[in-house]
Tab-separated table of C-alpha atoms in Angstrom:
chain	number	residue	atom	x	y	z
A	18	MET	CA	-10.450	-54.812	-1.919
A	19	LYS	CA	-8.632	-53.617	1.112
A	20	HIS	CA	-6.539	-51.036	-1.914
A	21	TRP	CA	-10.111	-49.805	-2.843
A	22	TYR	CA	-10.711	-49.028	0.914
A	23	LEU	CA	-7.546	-47.074	1.126
A	24	LEU	CA	-8.447	-45.183	-2.173
A	25	ALA	CA	-11.810	-44.061	-0.964
A	26	LEU	CA	-10.694	-43.263	2.478
A	27	LEU	CA	-7.782	-40.869	0.879
A	28	LEU	CA	-10.193	-39.169	-1.459
A	29	ALA	CA	-12.639	-38.758	1.024
A	30	ILE	CA	-9.892	-37.447	3.823
A	31	PHE	CA	-8.667	-35.005	0.459
A	32	ALA	CA	-12.679	-33.912	-0.613
A	33	THR	CA	-12.709	-32.820	3.618
A	34	GLY	CA	-9.627	-30.769	2.888
A	35	ALA	CA	-10.770	-29.041	-0.314
A	36	SER	CA	-13.984	-28.164	0.974
A	37	ALA	CA	-12.563	-26.641	4.150
A	38	ALA	CA	-9.825	-24.586	2.072
A	39	GLY	CA	-12.450	-23.027	0.291
A	40	ASN	CA	-13.392	-19.146	0.582
A	41	PRO	CA	-16.131	-17.878	2.751
A	42	GLY	CA	-17.016	-14.606	0.815
A	43	ARG	CA	-15.944	-12.759	3.634
A	44	SER	CA	-13.644	-9.544	3.701
A	45	ALA	CA	-10.675	-9.743	5.309
A	46	MET	CA	-10.095	-5.822	5.416
A	47	GLU	CA	-9.513	-6.054	9.263
A	48	CYS	CA	-6.635	-8.441	9.062
A	49	VAL	CA	-4.918	-6.706	6.512
A	50	SER	CA	-2.188	-4.264	7.193
A	51	ALA	CA	-0.524	-1.595	4.859
A	52	SER	CA	2.601	0.114	5.980
A	53	ARG	CA	5.148	1.451	3.504
A	54	ASP	CA	8.843	0.149	3.641
A	55	LYS	CA	11.163	2.387	0.757
A	56	GLN	CA	9.663	2.350	-2.630
A	57	ASP	CA	7.424	-0.682	-1.887
A	58	ILE	CA	3.850	-1.251	0.092
A	59	VAL	CA	4.268	-4.209	2.889
A	60	PHE	CA	0.500	-6.171	3.337
A	61	ARG	CA	0.707	-8.247	6.368
A	62	ASN	CA	-1.855	-10.518	7.857
A	63	SER	CA	-2.534	-10.291	11.383
A	64	CYS	CA	-5.161	-13.296	11.608
A	65	SER	CA	-4.999	-16.847	12.622
A	66	TYR	CA	-6.136	-17.848	8.935
A	67	LYS	CA	-5.366	-17.623	4.789
A	68	VAL	CA	-6.442	-14.551	3.230
A	69	PHE	CA	-5.781	-12.635	-0.146
A	70	VAL	CA	-4.991	-9.320	-1.327
A	71	VAL	CA	-5.684	-7.241	-4.519
A	72	TRP	CA	-4.259	-3.656	-5.374
A	73	CYS	CA	-3.601	-0.846	-7.980
A	74	GLY	CA	-1.720	1.775	-8.298
A	75	GLU	CA	1.047	4.150	-9.269
A	76	GLN	CA	3.649	1.262	-10.215
A	77	LYS	CA	6.622	1.533	-11.254
A	78	TYR	CA	7.079	-2.271	-12.955
A	79	THR	CA	4.124	-2.203	-14.912
A	80	LYS	CA	2.309	0.535	-16.858
A	81	LYS	CA	-0.841	-1.076	-15.565
A	82	LYS	CA	-2.760	1.476	-13.484
A	83	CYS	CA	-6.149	0.693	-11.454
A	84	GLY	CA	-8.886	-0.236	-13.898
A	85	ASP	CA	-6.588	-1.894	-16.190
A	86	GLY	CA	-7.495	-5.498	-14.723
A	87	PRO	CA	-9.367	-8.594	-16.461
A	88	ALA	CA	-12.142	-7.615	-18.127
A	89	GLY	CA	-15.177	-7.715	-16.445
A	90	ASN	CA	-13.740	-7.454	-13.248
A	91	SER	CA	-10.871	-4.698	-14.176
A	92	PHE	CA	-10.582	-2.179	-10.884
A	93	TYR	CA	-7.454	-4.635	-9.447
A	94	THR	CA	-4.459	-5.155	-11.474
A	95	HIS	CA	-2.290	-7.911	-9.073
A	96	SER	CA	-3.188	-10.012	-6.311
A	97	ASN	CA	-1.223	-12.369	-3.812
A	98	ASN	CA	-2.218	-14.703	-0.874
A	99	ILE	CA	-0.947	-14.265	2.326
A	100	GLU	CA	-0.787	-17.135	4.777
A	101	ALA	CA	-1.733	-16.060	8.676
A	102	GLY	CA	0.864	-14.258	10.354
A	103	ALA	CA	3.062	-13.586	7.120
A	104	SER	CA	2.898	-11.096	4.650
A	105	THR	CA	3.674	-10.054	0.780
A	106	ARG	CA	4.890	-6.954	-1.016
A	107	ALA	CA	4.083	-4.562	-3.884
A	108	SER	CA	7.142	-3.649	-5.299
A	109	GLY	CA	7.727	0.218	-6.672
A	110	ILE	CA	4.391	1.567	-5.723
A	111	GLN	CA	3.277	5.189	-4.505
A	112	ALA	CA	-0.245	5.868	-4.652
A	113	TYR	CA	-2.490	2.488	-4.803
A	114	ARG	CA	-5.595	0.724	-3.334
A	115	TYR	CA	-6.423	-2.305	-2.092
A	116	ALA	CA	-8.792	-4.902	-0.771
A	117	ALA	CA	-8.758	-8.148	0.790
A	118	CYS	CA	-10.880	-11.275	1.323
A	119	GLU	CA	-10.626	-14.526	3.821
A	120	GLY	CA	-9.162	-17.928	2.170
A	121	GLY	CA	-7.279	-17.604	-1.802
A	122	ILE	CA	-6.907	-16.637	-4.642
A	123	GLY	CA	-5.981	-18.309	-8.166
A	124	PHE	CA	-5.600	-16.487	-11.785
A	125	GLY	CA	-8.692	-14.264	-13.150
A	126	LYS	CA	-9.856	-13.016	-9.730
A	127	ALA	CA	-13.373	-15.218	-9.993
A	128	GLU	CA	-12.322	-14.784	-5.924
A	129	ILE	CA	-13.718	-11.207	-5.464
A	130	LYS	CA	-15.877	-8.707	-7.814
A	131	ASP	CA	-14.960	-5.478	-8.363
A	132	SER	CA	-16.514	-2.263	-9.313
A	133	PRO	CA	-15.231	0.900	-11.324
A	134	ASP	CA	-14.821	2.914	-8.308
A	135	GLY	CA	-13.334	0.245	-6.165
A	136	SER	CA	-15.444	-1.296	-3.945
A	137	PHE	CA	-15.663	-5.327	-3.633
A	138	GLN	CA	-17.407	-8.330	-3.018
A	139	CYS	CA	-15.764	-11.361	-1.851
A	140	VAL	CA	-17.213	-14.413	-3.570
A	141	GLY	CA	-17.545	-17.393	-1.618
A	142	SER	CA	-16.200	-20.738	-3.084
A	143	GLY	CA	-20.048	-22.082	-3.497
A	144	SER	CA	-21.196	-18.813	-5.237
A	145	GLY	CA	-22.687	-18.630	-8.936
A	146	LYS	CA	-22.687	-21.247	-10.841
A	147	GLN	CA	-21.322	-23.904	-8.793
A	148	ALA	CA	-24.171	-22.864	-6.371
A	149	ALA	CA	-26.356	-23.598	-8.760
A	150	ASN	CA	-24.940	-27.231	-9.189
A	151	THR	CA	-24.457	-28.174	-5.722
A	152	LYS	CA	-27.324	-26.578	-4.773
A	153	ALA	CA	-25.421	-25.936	-1.598
A	154	GLU	CA	-27.530	-24.590	1.592
A	155	THR	CA	-24.420	-21.687	2.852
A	156	ALA	CA	-25.556	-18.100	4.476
A	157	PRO	CA	-25.588	-15.265	2.006
A	158	PRO	CA	-21.687	-14.234	2.228
A	159	ALA	CA	-20.555	-11.708	5.243
A	160	SER	CA	-19.296	-9.240	2.824
A	161	VAL	CA	-22.837	-8.106	0.449
A	162	VAL	CA	-22.427	-5.012	1.413
A	163	PRO	CA	-19.392	-3.656	-0.611
A	164	GLN	CA	-16.719	-2.936	1.205
A	165	ARG	CA	-14.556	0.141	0.262
A	166	PRO	CA	-10.813	-0.170	-0.236
A	167	VAL	CA	-8.042	2.157	1.429
A	168	VAL	CA	-6.824	5.232	-0.173
A	169	GLN	CA	-3.491	6.760	0.121
A	170	SER	CA	-2.128	9.791	-1.834
A	171	THR	CA	1.180	10.009	-2.842
A	172	PRO	CA	3.525	12.936	-1.752
A	173	VAL	CA	5.297	12.877	-5.223
A	174	GLY	CA	4.981	16.900	-6.773
A	175	VAL	CA	5.917	20.240	-5.793
A	176	TRP	CA	4.751	21.593	-2.382
A	177	GLN	CA	4.777	25.491	-1.309
A	178	VAL	CA	6.598	24.961	2.379
A	179	VAL	CA	5.046	27.832	4.537
A	180	THR	CA	7.118	28.263	8.415
A	181	GLU	CA	5.320	29.885	11.202
A	182	ALA	CA	8.075	32.451	10.741
A	183	GLY	CA	6.869	33.226	7.295
A	184	GLU	CA	9.481	31.963	5.213
A	185	ARG	CA	8.152	30.254	2.264
A	186	ALA	CA	10.315	27.913	-0.434
A	187	ARG	CA	9.312	24.839	-2.968
A	188	LEU	CA	10.273	21.687	-1.977
A	189	THR	CA	9.754	19.363	-5.027
A	190	ILE	CA	9.082	15.467	-3.900
A	191	GLN	CA	10.756	13.402	-6.557
A	192	GLY	CA	10.102	9.284	-7.260
A	193	GLU	CA	12.773	7.098	-5.699
A	194	GLY	CA	13.143	8.999	-2.702
A	195	ALA	CA	14.716	11.721	-4.279
A	196	ALA	CA	13.231	15.566	-3.845
A	197	ASN	CA	14.939	19.338	-3.756
A	198	TYR	CA	14.705	22.504	-1.461
A	199	ALA	CA	14.111	25.851	-2.882
A	200	ASP	CA	15.019	24.423	-6.569
A	201	LYS	CA	18.789	23.996	-5.272
A	202	TYR	CA	19.491	21.846	-2.458
A	203	PRO	CA	19.633	18.197	-2.853
A	204	ALA	CA	17.581	16.259	-0.142
A	205	ARG	CA	16.053	12.420	0.141
A	206	TRP	CA	12.490	11.716	1.585
A	207	SER	CA	11.061	8.568	2.954
A	208	ARG	CA	7.533	7.516	3.725
A	209	GLN	CA	6.168	5.002	6.757
A	210	GLY	CA	2.180	5.356	6.641
A	211	ASP	CA	0.929	8.997	6.003
A	212	ARG	CA	4.109	10.205	7.853
A	213	ILE	CA	7.285	11.884	5.301
A	214	THR	CA	10.548	12.335	6.474
A	215	VAL	CA	12.876	15.030	4.376
A	216	ILE	CA	16.140	15.432	4.481
A	217	VAL	CA	17.874	18.356	3.251
A	218	TYR	CA	21.969	18.751	2.148
A	219	ALA	CA	23.983	21.754	1.597
A	220	ASN	CA	24.970	20.377	-1.795
A	221	ASP	CA	25.595	16.925	-3.150
A	222	GLY	CA	28.968	16.580	-1.893
A	223	ALA	CA	27.314	16.632	1.847
A	224	MET	CA	24.934	14.170	0.724
A	225	GLN	CA	27.058	11.759	-0.411
A	226	ALA	CA	28.552	11.827	3.080
A	227	ASN	CA	25.184	11.729	4.820
A	228	ARG	CA	26.047	15.786	6.456
A	229	SER	CA	22.837	16.789	6.450
A	230	ALA	CA	21.456	20.438	6.955
A	231	MET	CA	18.089	20.330	8.052
A	232	THR	CA	15.145	17.845	8.292
A	233	TYR	CA	11.582	18.374	8.142
A	234	GLU	CA	8.813	15.858	9.961
A	235	LEU	CA	6.159	15.729	8.070
A	236	GLU	CA	2.584	14.415	8.196
A	237	MET	CA	0.603	14.434	4.924
A	238	ALA	CA	-3.269	15.044	5.145
A	239	GLY	CA	-5.002	15.040	1.157
A	240	SER	CA	-3.710	17.727	-0.741
A	241	THR	CA	-2.044	19.015	2.345
A	242	MET	CA	0.834	18.631	4.860
A	243	THR	CA	1.673	19.374	8.270
A	244	GLY	CA	4.876	19.419	10.186
A	245	THR	CA	7.899	20.132	11.970
A	246	LYS	CA	11.454	21.540	10.567
A	247	LEU	CA	13.794	20.522	13.359
A	248	ALA	CA	15.886	22.138	15.728
A	249	THR	CA	19.652	21.935	14.132
A	250	ARG	CA	22.950	23.529	13.968
A	251	ILE	CA	24.710	24.834	11.065
A	252	ASN	CA	28.770	26.406	11.833
A	253	ASN	CA	28.375	26.838	15.537
A	254	ARG	CA	24.975	28.639	15.030
A	255	ASP	CA	21.880	27.352	16.651
A	256	PHE	CA	18.492	27.483	14.496
A	257	PRO	CA	15.238	26.122	16.111
A	258	ALA	CA	12.388	24.321	15.317
A	259	LEU	CA	10.008	25.669	13.661
A	260	ALA	CA	5.741	24.561	12.584
A	261	LEU	CA	5.507	23.798	8.805
A	262	THR	CA	2.390	24.012	6.512
A	263	LEU	CA	2.616	22.770	3.060
A	264	SER	CA	0.402	23.042	0.164
A	265	ARG	CA	0.352	20.870	-3.111
A	266	LEU	CA	1.127	23.683	-6.238
A	267	ASN	CA	0.704	20.651	-8.773
């Protein structure tokens, strides 16, 4: 008799914990921040509870793009859970979009419904057939109004650079952090949010020795970028800082 009582108590505790762990059907976009770390995007959860994030985009390690997800729920292609205060990483990704909801996600994306335009609704644990069977009296999900995902454009491409002094040159930004200036000078680039840093070298040997000739600090805004060519000293000659405007050529 005592064993049956203990078993029932354990089952009751487990059921209570499972119920508390259910998804509330609310957006967690205010919890999740996205930042670039070289060729990756790091999604960080700043809230005190578990959330999940789904994403898609131009990715190095898969041919799947936005819209290639599970049939009938197909915009976002990848997902992961993030515990409170923790982070997860999207590896090798350039342009991307993401969405986030409270709770956890499993296989199949049953916890979120997305649309072809990337808008989404978080799905509560009591929704759909489960709600019909249990008749749970819960409030409608807080995310009934579709949440708009974050869109971040990519700097990869060919840009026309114009300085405030009227100088013009082409800047080609490639994947894997490589770039080329004026079709002959090798360069490297990195990104932190909308801020792009491009370091230009006189030749391949100078790049290997990390002896930079010019540094551009840029800020991306859709199909244009603005920024500054930092002041530098080359062969005992000082070159002043110049304001820049960049427009996409492709």
